[in-house]
Short mmCIF file of C-alpha atoms in Angstrom, two decimals:
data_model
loop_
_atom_site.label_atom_id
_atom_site.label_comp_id
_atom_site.label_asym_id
_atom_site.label_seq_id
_atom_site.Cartn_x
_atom_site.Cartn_y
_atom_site.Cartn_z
CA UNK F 1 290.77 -23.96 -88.06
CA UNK F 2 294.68 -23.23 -89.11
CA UNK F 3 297.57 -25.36 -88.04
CA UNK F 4 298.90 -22.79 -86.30
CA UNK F 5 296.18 -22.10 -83.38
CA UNK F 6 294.02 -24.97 -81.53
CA UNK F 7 291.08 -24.97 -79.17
CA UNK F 8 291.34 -26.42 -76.03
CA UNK F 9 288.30 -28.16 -73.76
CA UNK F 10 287.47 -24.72 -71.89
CA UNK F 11 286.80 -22.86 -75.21
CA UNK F 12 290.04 -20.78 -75.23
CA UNK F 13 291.89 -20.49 -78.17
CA UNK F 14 295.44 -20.91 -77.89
CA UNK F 15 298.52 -20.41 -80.21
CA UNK F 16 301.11 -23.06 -81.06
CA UNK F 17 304.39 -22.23 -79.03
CA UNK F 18 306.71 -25.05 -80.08
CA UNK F 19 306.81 -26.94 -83.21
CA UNK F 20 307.15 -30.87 -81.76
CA UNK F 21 306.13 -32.59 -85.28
CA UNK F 22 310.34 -33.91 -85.28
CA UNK F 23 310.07 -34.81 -81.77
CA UNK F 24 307.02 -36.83 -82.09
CA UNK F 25 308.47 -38.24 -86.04
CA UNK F 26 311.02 -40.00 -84.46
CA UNK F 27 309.20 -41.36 -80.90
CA UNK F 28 305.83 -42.67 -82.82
CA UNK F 29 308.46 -45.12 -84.82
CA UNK F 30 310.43 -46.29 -81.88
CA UNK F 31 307.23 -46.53 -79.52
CA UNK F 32 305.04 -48.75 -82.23
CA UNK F 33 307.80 -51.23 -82.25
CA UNK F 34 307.96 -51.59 -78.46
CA UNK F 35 304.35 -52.23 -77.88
CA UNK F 36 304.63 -54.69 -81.22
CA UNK F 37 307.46 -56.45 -79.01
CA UNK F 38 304.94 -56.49 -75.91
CA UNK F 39 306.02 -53.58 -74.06
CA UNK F 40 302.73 -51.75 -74.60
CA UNK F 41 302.13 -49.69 -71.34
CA UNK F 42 305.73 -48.51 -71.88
CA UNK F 43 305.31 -47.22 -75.30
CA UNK F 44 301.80 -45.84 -74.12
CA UNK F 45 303.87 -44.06 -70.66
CA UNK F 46 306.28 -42.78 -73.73
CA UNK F 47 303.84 -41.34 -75.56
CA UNK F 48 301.85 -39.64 -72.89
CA UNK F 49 305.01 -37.73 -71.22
CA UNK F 50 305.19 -36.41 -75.30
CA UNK F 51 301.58 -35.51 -74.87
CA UNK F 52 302.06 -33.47 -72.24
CA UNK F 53 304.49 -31.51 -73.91
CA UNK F 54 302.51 -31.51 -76.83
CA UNK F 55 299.58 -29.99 -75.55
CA UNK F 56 301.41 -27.30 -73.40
CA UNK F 57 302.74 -26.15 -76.30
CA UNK F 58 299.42 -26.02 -77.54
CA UNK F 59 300.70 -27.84 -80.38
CA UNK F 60 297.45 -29.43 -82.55
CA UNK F 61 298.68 -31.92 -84.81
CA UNK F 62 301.88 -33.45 -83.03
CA UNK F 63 298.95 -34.10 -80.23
CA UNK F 64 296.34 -35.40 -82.25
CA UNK F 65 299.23 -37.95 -83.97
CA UNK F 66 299.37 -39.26 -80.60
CA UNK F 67 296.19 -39.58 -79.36
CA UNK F 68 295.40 -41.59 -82.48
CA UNK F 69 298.84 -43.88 -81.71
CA UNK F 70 297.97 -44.88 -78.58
CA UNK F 71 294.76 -46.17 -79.18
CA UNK F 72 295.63 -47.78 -82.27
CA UNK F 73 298.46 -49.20 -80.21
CA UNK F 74 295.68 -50.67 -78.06
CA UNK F 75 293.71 -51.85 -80.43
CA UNK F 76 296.47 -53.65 -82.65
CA UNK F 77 297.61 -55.00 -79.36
CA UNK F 78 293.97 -56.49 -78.30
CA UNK F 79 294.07 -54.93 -75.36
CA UNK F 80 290.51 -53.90 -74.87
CA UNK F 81 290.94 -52.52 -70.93
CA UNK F 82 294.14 -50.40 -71.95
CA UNK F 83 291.79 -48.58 -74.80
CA UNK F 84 288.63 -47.94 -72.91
CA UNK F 85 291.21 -46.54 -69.98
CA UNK F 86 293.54 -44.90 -72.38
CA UNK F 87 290.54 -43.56 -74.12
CA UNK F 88 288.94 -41.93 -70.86
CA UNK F 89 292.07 -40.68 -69.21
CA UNK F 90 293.33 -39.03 -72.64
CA UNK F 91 289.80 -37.24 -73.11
CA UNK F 92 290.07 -35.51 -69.21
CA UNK F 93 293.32 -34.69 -69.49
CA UNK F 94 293.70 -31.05 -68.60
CA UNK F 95 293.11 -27.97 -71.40
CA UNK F 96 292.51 -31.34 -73.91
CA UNK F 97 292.48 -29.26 -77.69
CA UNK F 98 289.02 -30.42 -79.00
CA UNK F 99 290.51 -31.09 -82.30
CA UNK F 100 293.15 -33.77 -80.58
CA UNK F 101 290.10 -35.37 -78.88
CA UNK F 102 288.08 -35.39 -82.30
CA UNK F 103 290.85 -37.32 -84.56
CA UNK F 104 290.97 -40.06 -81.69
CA UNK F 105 287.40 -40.44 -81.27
CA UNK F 106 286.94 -40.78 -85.27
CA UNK F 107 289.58 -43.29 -84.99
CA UNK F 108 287.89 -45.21 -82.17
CA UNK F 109 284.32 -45.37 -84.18
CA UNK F 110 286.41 -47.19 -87.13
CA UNK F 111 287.15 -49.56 -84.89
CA UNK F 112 283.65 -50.10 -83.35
CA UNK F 113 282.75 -51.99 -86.74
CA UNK F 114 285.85 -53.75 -86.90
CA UNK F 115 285.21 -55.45 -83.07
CA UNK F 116 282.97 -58.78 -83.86
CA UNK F 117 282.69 -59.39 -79.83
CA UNK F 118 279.62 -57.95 -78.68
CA UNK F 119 280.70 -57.63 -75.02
CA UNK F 120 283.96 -55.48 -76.18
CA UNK F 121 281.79 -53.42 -78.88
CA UNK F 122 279.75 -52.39 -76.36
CA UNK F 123 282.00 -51.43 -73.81
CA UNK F 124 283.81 -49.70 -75.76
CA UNK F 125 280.69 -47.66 -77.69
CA UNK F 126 279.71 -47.07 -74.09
CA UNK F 127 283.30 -45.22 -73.17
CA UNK F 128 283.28 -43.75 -76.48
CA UNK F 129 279.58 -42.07 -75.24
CA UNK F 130 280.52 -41.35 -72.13
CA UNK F 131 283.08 -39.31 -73.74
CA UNK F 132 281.42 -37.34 -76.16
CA UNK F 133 278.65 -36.34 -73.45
CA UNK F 134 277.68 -32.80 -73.98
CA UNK F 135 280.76 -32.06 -76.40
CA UNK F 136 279.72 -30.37 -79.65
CA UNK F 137 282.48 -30.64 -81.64
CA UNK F 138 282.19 -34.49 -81.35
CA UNK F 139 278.05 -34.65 -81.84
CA UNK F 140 278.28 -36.11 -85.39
CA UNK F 141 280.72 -39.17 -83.75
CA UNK F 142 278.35 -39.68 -80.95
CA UNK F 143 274.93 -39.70 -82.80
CA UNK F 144 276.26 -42.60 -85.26
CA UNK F 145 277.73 -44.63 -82.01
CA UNK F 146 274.22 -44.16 -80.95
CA UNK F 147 272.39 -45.34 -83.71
CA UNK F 148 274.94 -48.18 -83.61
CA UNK F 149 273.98 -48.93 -80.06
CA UNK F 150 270.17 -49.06 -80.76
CA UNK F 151 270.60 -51.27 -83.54
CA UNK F 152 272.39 -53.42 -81.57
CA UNK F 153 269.94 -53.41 -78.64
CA UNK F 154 267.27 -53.56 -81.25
CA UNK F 155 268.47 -57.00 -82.63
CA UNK F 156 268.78 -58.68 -79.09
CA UNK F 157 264.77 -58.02 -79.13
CA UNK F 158 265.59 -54.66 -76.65
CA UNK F 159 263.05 -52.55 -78.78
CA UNK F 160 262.01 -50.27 -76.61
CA UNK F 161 265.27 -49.77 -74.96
CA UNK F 162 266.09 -48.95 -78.40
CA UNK F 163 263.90 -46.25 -79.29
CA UNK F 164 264.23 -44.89 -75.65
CA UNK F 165 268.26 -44.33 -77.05
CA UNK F 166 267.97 -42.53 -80.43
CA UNK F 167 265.22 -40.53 -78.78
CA UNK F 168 267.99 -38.88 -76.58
CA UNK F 169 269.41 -37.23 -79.65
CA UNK F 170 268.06 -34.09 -80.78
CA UNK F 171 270.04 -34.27 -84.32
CA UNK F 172 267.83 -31.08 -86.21
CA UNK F 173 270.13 -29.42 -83.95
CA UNK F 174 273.49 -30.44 -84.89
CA UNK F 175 275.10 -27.82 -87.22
CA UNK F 176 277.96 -30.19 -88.44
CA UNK F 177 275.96 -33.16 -89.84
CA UNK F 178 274.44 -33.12 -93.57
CA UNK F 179 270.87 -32.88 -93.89
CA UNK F 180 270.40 -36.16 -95.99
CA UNK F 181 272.06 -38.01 -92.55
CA UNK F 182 269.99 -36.13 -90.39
CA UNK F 183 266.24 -37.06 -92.10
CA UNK F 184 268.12 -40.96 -92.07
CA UNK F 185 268.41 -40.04 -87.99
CA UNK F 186 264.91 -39.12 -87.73
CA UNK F 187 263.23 -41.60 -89.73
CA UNK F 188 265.31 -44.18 -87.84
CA UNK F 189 263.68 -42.78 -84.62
CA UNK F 190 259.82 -42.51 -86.22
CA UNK F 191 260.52 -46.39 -87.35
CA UNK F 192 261.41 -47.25 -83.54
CA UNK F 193 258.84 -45.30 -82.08
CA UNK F 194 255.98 -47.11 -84.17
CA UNK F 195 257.60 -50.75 -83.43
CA UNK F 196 256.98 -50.11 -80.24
CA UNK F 197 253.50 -48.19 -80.97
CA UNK F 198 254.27 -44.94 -79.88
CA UNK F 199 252.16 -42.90 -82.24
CA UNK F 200 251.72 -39.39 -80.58
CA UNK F 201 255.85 -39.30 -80.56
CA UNK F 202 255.92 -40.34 -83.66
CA UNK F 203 253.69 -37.93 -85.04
CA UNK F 204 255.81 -34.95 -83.19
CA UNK F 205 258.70 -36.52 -84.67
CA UNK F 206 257.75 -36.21 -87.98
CA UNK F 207 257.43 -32.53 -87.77
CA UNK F 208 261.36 -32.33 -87.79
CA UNK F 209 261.39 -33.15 -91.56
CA UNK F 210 260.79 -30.25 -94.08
CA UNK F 211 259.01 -32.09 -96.98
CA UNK F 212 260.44 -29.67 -99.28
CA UNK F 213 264.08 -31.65 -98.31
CA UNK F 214 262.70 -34.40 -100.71
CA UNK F 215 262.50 -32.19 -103.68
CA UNK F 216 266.15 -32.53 -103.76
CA UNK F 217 268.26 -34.96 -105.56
CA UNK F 218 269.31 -38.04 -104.18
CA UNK F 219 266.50 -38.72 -101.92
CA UNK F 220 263.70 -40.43 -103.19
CA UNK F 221 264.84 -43.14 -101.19
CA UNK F 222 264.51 -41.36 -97.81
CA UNK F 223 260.85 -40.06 -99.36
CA UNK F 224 259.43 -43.43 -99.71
CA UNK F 225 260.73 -44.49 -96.51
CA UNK F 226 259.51 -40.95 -94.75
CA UNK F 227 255.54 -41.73 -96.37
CA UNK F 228 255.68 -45.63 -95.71
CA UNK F 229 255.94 -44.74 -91.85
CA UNK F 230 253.27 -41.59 -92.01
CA UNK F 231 250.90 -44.07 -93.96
CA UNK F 232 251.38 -46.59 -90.78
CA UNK F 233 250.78 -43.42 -88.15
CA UNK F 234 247.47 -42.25 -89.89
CA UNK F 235 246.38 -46.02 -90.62
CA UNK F 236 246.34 -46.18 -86.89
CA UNK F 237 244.41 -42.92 -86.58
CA UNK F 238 241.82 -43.81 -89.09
CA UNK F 239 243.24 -40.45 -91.16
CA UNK F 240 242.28 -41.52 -94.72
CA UNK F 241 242.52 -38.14 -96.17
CA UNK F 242 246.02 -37.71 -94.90
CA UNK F 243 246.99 -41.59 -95.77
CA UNK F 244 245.55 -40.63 -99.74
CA UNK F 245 248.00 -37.41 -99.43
CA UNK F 246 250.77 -39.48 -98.92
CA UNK F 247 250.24 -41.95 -101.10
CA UNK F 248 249.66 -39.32 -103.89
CA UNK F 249 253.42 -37.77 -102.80
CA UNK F 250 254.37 -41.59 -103.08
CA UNK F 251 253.03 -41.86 -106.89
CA UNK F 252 254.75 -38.71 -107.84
CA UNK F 253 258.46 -39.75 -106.95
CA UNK F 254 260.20 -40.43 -110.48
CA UNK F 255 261.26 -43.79 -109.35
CA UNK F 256 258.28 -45.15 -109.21
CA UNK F 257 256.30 -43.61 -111.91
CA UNK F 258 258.89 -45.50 -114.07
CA UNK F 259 257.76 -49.02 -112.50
CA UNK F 260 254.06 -49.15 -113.85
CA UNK F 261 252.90 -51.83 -111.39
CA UNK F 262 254.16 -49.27 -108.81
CA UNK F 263 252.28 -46.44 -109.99
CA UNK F 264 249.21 -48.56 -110.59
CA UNK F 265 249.12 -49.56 -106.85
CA UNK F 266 249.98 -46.56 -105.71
CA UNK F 267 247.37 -44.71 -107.90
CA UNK F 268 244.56 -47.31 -106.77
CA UNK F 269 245.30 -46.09 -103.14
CA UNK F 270 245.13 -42.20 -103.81
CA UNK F 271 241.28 -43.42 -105.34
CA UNK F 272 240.10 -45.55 -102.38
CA UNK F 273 241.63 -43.67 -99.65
CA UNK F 274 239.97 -40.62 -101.13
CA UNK F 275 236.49 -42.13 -101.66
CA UNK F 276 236.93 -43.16 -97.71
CA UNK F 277 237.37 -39.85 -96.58
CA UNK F 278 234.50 -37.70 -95.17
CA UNK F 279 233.15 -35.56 -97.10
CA UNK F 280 234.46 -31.92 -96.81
CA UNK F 281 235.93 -28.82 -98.95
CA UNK F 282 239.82 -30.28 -99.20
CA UNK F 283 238.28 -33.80 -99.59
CA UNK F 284 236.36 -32.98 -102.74
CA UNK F 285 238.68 -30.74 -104.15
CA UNK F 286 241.07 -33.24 -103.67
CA UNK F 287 238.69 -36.03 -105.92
CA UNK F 288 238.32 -33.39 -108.61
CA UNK F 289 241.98 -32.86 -108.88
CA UNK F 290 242.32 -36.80 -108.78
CA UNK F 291 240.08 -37.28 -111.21
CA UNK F 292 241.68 -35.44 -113.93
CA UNK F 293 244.27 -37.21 -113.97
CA UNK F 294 245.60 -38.83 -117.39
CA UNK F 295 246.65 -42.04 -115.75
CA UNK F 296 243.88 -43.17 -114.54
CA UNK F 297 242.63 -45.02 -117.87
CA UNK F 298 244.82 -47.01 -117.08
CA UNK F 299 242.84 -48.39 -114.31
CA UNK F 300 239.34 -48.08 -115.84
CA UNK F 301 237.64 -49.94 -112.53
CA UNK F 302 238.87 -47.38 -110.35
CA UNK F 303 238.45 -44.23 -112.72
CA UNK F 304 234.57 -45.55 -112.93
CA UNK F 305 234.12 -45.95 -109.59
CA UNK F 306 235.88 -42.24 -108.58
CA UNK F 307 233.30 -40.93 -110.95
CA UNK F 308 230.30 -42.36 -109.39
CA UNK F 309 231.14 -40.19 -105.87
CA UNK F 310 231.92 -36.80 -108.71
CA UNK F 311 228.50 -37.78 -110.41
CA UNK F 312 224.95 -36.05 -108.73
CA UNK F 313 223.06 -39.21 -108.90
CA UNK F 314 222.72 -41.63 -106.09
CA UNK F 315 224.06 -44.95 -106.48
CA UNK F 316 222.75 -48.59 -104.97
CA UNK F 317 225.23 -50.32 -102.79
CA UNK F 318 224.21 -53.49 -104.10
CA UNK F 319 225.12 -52.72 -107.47
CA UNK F 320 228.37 -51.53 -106.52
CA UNK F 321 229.56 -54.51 -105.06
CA UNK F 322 228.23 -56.52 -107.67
CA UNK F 323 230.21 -54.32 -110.30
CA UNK F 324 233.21 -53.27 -108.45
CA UNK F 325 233.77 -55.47 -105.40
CA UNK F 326 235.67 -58.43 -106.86
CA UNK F 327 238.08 -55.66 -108.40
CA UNK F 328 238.48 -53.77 -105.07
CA UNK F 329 239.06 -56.89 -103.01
CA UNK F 330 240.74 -59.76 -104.99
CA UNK F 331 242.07 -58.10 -108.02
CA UNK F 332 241.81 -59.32 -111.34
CA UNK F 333 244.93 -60.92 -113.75
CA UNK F 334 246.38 -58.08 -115.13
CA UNK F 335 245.72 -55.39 -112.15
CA UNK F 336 245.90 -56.65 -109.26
CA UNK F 337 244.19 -55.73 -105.76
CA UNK F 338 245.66 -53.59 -102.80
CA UNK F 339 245.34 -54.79 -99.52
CA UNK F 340 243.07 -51.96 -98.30
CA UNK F 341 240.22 -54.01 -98.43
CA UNK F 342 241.47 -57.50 -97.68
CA UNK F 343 239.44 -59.84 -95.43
CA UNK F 344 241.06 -58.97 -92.26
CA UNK F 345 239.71 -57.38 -89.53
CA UNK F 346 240.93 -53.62 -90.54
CA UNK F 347 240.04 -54.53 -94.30
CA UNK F 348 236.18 -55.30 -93.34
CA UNK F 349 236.32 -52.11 -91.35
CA UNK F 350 237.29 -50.18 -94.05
CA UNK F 351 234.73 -51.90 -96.34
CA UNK F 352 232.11 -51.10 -94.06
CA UNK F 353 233.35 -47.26 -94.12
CA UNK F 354 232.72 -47.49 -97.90
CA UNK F 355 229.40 -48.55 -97.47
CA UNK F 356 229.13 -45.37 -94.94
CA UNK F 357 230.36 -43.60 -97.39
CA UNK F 358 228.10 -44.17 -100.12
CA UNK F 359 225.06 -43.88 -98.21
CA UNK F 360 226.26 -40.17 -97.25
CA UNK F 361 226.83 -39.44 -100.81
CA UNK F 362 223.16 -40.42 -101.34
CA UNK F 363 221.92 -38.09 -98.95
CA UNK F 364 224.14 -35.09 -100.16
CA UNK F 365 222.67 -35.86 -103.22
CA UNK F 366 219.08 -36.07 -101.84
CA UNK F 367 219.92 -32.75 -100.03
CA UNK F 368 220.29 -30.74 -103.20
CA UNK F 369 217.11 -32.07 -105.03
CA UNK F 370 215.08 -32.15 -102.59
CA UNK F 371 213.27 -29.54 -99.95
CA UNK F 372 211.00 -32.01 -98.23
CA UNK F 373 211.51 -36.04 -98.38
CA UNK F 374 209.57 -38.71 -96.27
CA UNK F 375 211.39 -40.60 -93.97
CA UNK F 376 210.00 -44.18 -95.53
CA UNK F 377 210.99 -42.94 -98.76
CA UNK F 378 214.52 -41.98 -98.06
CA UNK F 379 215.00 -45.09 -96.20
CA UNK F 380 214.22 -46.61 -99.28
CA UNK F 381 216.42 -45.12 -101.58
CA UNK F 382 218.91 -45.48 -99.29
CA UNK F 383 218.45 -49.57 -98.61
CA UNK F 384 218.75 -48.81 -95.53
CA UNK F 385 215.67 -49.48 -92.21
CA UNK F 386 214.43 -46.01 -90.98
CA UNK F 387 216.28 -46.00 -87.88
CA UNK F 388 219.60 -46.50 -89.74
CA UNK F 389 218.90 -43.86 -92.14
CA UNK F 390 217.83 -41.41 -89.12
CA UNK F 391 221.32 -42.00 -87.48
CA UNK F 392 223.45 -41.34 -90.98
CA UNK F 393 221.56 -38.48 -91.65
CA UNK F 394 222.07 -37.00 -87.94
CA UNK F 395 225.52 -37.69 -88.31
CA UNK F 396 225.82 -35.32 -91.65
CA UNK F 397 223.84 -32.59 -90.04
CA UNK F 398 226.44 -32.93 -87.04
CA UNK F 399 228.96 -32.59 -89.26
CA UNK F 400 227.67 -29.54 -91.08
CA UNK F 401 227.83 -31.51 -93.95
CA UNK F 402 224.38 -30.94 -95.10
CA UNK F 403 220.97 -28.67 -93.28
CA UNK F 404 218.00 -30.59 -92.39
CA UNK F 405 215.09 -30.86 -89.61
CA UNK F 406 213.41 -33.75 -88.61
CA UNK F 407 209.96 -34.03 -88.07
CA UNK F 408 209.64 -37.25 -86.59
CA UNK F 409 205.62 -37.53 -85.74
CA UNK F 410 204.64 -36.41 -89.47
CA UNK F 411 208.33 -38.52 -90.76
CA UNK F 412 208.98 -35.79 -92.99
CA UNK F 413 212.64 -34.38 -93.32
CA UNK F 414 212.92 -30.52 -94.58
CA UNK F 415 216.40 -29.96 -96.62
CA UNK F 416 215.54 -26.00 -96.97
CA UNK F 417 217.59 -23.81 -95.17
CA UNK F 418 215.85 -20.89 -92.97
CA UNK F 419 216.64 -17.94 -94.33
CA UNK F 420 217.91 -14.46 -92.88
CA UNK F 421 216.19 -11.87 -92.24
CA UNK F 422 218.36 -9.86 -94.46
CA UNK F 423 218.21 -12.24 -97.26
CA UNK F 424 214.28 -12.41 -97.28
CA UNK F 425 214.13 -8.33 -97.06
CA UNK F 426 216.43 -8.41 -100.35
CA UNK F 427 214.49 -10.87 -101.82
CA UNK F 428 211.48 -9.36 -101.15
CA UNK F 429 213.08 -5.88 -102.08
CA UNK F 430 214.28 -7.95 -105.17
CA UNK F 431 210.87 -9.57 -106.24
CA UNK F 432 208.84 -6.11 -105.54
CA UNK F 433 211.25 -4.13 -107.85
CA UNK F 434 210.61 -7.01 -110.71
CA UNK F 435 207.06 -6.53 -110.65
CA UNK F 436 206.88 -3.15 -110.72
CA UNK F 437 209.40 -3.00 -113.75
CA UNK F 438 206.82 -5.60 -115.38
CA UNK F 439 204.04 -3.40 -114.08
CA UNK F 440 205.32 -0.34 -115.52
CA UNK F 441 206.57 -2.17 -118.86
CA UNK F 442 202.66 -3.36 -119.00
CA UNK F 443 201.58 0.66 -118.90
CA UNK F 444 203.83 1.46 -121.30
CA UNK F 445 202.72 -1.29 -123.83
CA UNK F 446 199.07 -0.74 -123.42
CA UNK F 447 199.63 2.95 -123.46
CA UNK F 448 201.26 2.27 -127.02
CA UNK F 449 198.39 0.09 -128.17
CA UNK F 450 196.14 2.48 -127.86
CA UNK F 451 197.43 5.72 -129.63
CA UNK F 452 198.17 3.45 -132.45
CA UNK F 453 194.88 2.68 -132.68
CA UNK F 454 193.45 5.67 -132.33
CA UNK F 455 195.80 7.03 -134.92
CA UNK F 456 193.53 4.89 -137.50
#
């Protein structure tokens, strides 16, 4: 916006009629030293008859000089009643220019973190809200007195209260503000919204942030702090596939591939969070990828046991944990353990979803080498009693995982797929055209057999 023309509160734009910048040179002077000798509401009754003429005349700056001058006025002064007042009655003055009202409300949050007196601070970040209510041109001012305010409330133990604030401002919508400040906005509001367990918001919330914003410089900070809080959403969901995602976007941030303890840990989580996810196309791509990667001999243990679920051969739970569980759950000296399968009561959970896992790894794998299997003798492979076995191996067909049929009087499962019609009439069409081809190659030879020997 030029000097020259000014936007008042009603949207018009307006041209400046009268220079006052002299006028108001020589008042500000003489008024500051009256209110510093105690006569503030005169100086402020000074200043305000200036305003008027100020703002007539449409004149930007001489009226934003003064706007600012009274409240500092107030504030230099102490008196806290006179600036919340001064504050309010400047802002609803009539055709207010928006960029007078700006300058004094930037001025006003400066002095927010200056006030050490709760009771004031918060009056005064409530006037300062009331305010900038539904007034664009002062939504960046607002949001940060906000953000104040919840932190505030947060740290008197008002969490919810809190989160019930920041979750009033829509900030992807705010033109003005930088994007970097905005993500800090919205993480601000997932972190609220999961102290006081509010997943499903949470989850909506996190929508509002473009991963591709932490591709940029300068904010491998705000990524960390963006996948810490999605790794605590899909914990509560159970989402392991999407909590090994994250953690792999958490490995590949620079700063903490340069920490190797960091990467370690984070590289040990992209393994077991992948292992604990159902099996599925993305979830097995996803362990091939994994797999190749260059780092991982660095953590032989792990690299092993992500092999074991690539391998085609079944594996014996008991073996496992006797090669592998002391690693996975208290660590050893030089790498030590994460805390996904610690002995708490989410730990053992996920422990016994490794177990799951396994055993549905052995019947993929029994799946593709067998057609026809005994119930006893799966059950055995497995470790597992019949009835247990029966139940993971519903659960896979369920799934779609694998095909099978259950005869349960004979106890015989049957792997092989039915076939379509279509497919058996092209075998069949197939198989018939091979033997015929043989048949006819057969003629042929014998035919050839015999007129060489009759030719001697």
């Amino acid at each position: 916006m030029s000097e020259e023309r000014a936007e008042r509160s009603d949207g018009k734009m307006v041209k400046m009629e009268i220079d006052y910048s002299p006028t108001v040179d020589q008042r500000l002077p003489e008024c500051e030293k009256m209110a510093k000798e105690g006569k503030l509401q005169e100086a402020i009754e000074s200043l305000c008859s200036l305003e008027k003429q100020t703002r007539t005349a449409s004149d930007m700056l001489s009226t934003s000089r003064i706007l600012v001058a009274v409240v500092q006025m107030c504030y230099e002064a102490k008196d806290w009643d006179a600036l919340n007042e001064n504050i309010m009655f400047l802002t609803k003055r009539r055709s207010q220019l928006k960029q007078a009202v700006a300058k004094m409300v930037q001025e006003c949050y400066k002095y927010v973190d200056a006030i050490t007196d709760l009771t004031i601070k918060l009056r005064l970040i409530d006037t300062l809200r009331t305010v900038t209510a539904g007034k664009i041109y002062v939504e960046i001012e607002r949001a940060r007195l906000t953000k104040t305010l919840a932190g505030i409330k947060e740290q008197s133990g008002e969490v919810k209260e809190a989160a019930s604030i920041l979750q009033e401002l829509q900030v992807e919508t705010y033109g003005s503000m930088e994007k970097k400040e905005k993500v800090e906005f919205i993480l601000e509001q997932m972190r609220l919204c999961i102290a006081v367990k509010d997943y499903i918001r949470t989850q909506i919330i996190s929508k509002k942030i473009n991963t591709k914003f932490f591709t940029e410089d300068g904010t491998e900070e705000s990524k960390l702090k963006y996948y810490n809080l999605m790794i605590q959403v899909d914990l509560h969901e159970g989402s392991y596939l999407s909590i090994c995602k994250h953690y792999r976007a958490i490995y590949d941030t620079p700063c903490i591939l340069e920490d190797s303890s960091k990467w370690q840990q984070a590289l040990k989580s992209v393994v077991l969070y992948v292992i604990l996810s159902p099996y599925e196309n993305e979830q097995s791509d996803l362990v091939h990828r994994i797999s190749e990667d260059k780092k991982l001999e660095e953590i032989p243990k792990y690299k092993d046991l992500l092999k074991l679920f690539t391998t085609m051969e079944l594996m014996r739970w008991a073996s496992l944990v006797e090669d592998y569980g002391k690693e996975l759950r208290d660590g050893s000296p030089d790498s030590p353990a994460t805390d996904i399968f610690s002995y708490s009561e989410e730990g053992q959970k996920r422990w016994k979803d490794l177990k799951n896992r396994v055993v549905e790894h052995n019947i993929r794998i029994m799946a593709k080498y067998y057609t026809r299997i005994t119930m006893k003798r799966m059950a055995g492979l497995l470790d597992l009693s019949i009835d247990e076995s029966e139940e993971f191996l519903s659960s896979l067909v369920v799934n779609k995982t694998i095909y099978a049929k259950v005869d349960r009087l004979a106890g015989i499962i049957n792997f092989q797929r039915p076939k379509d019609p279509n497919d058996l009439l092209n075998d069949w069409s197939h198989k018939l055209n091979s033997l015929m081809s043989l048949v006819n190659k057969t003629t042929h030879l014998i035919a050839k057999e015999e007129m060489i020997h009759n030719l001697q």
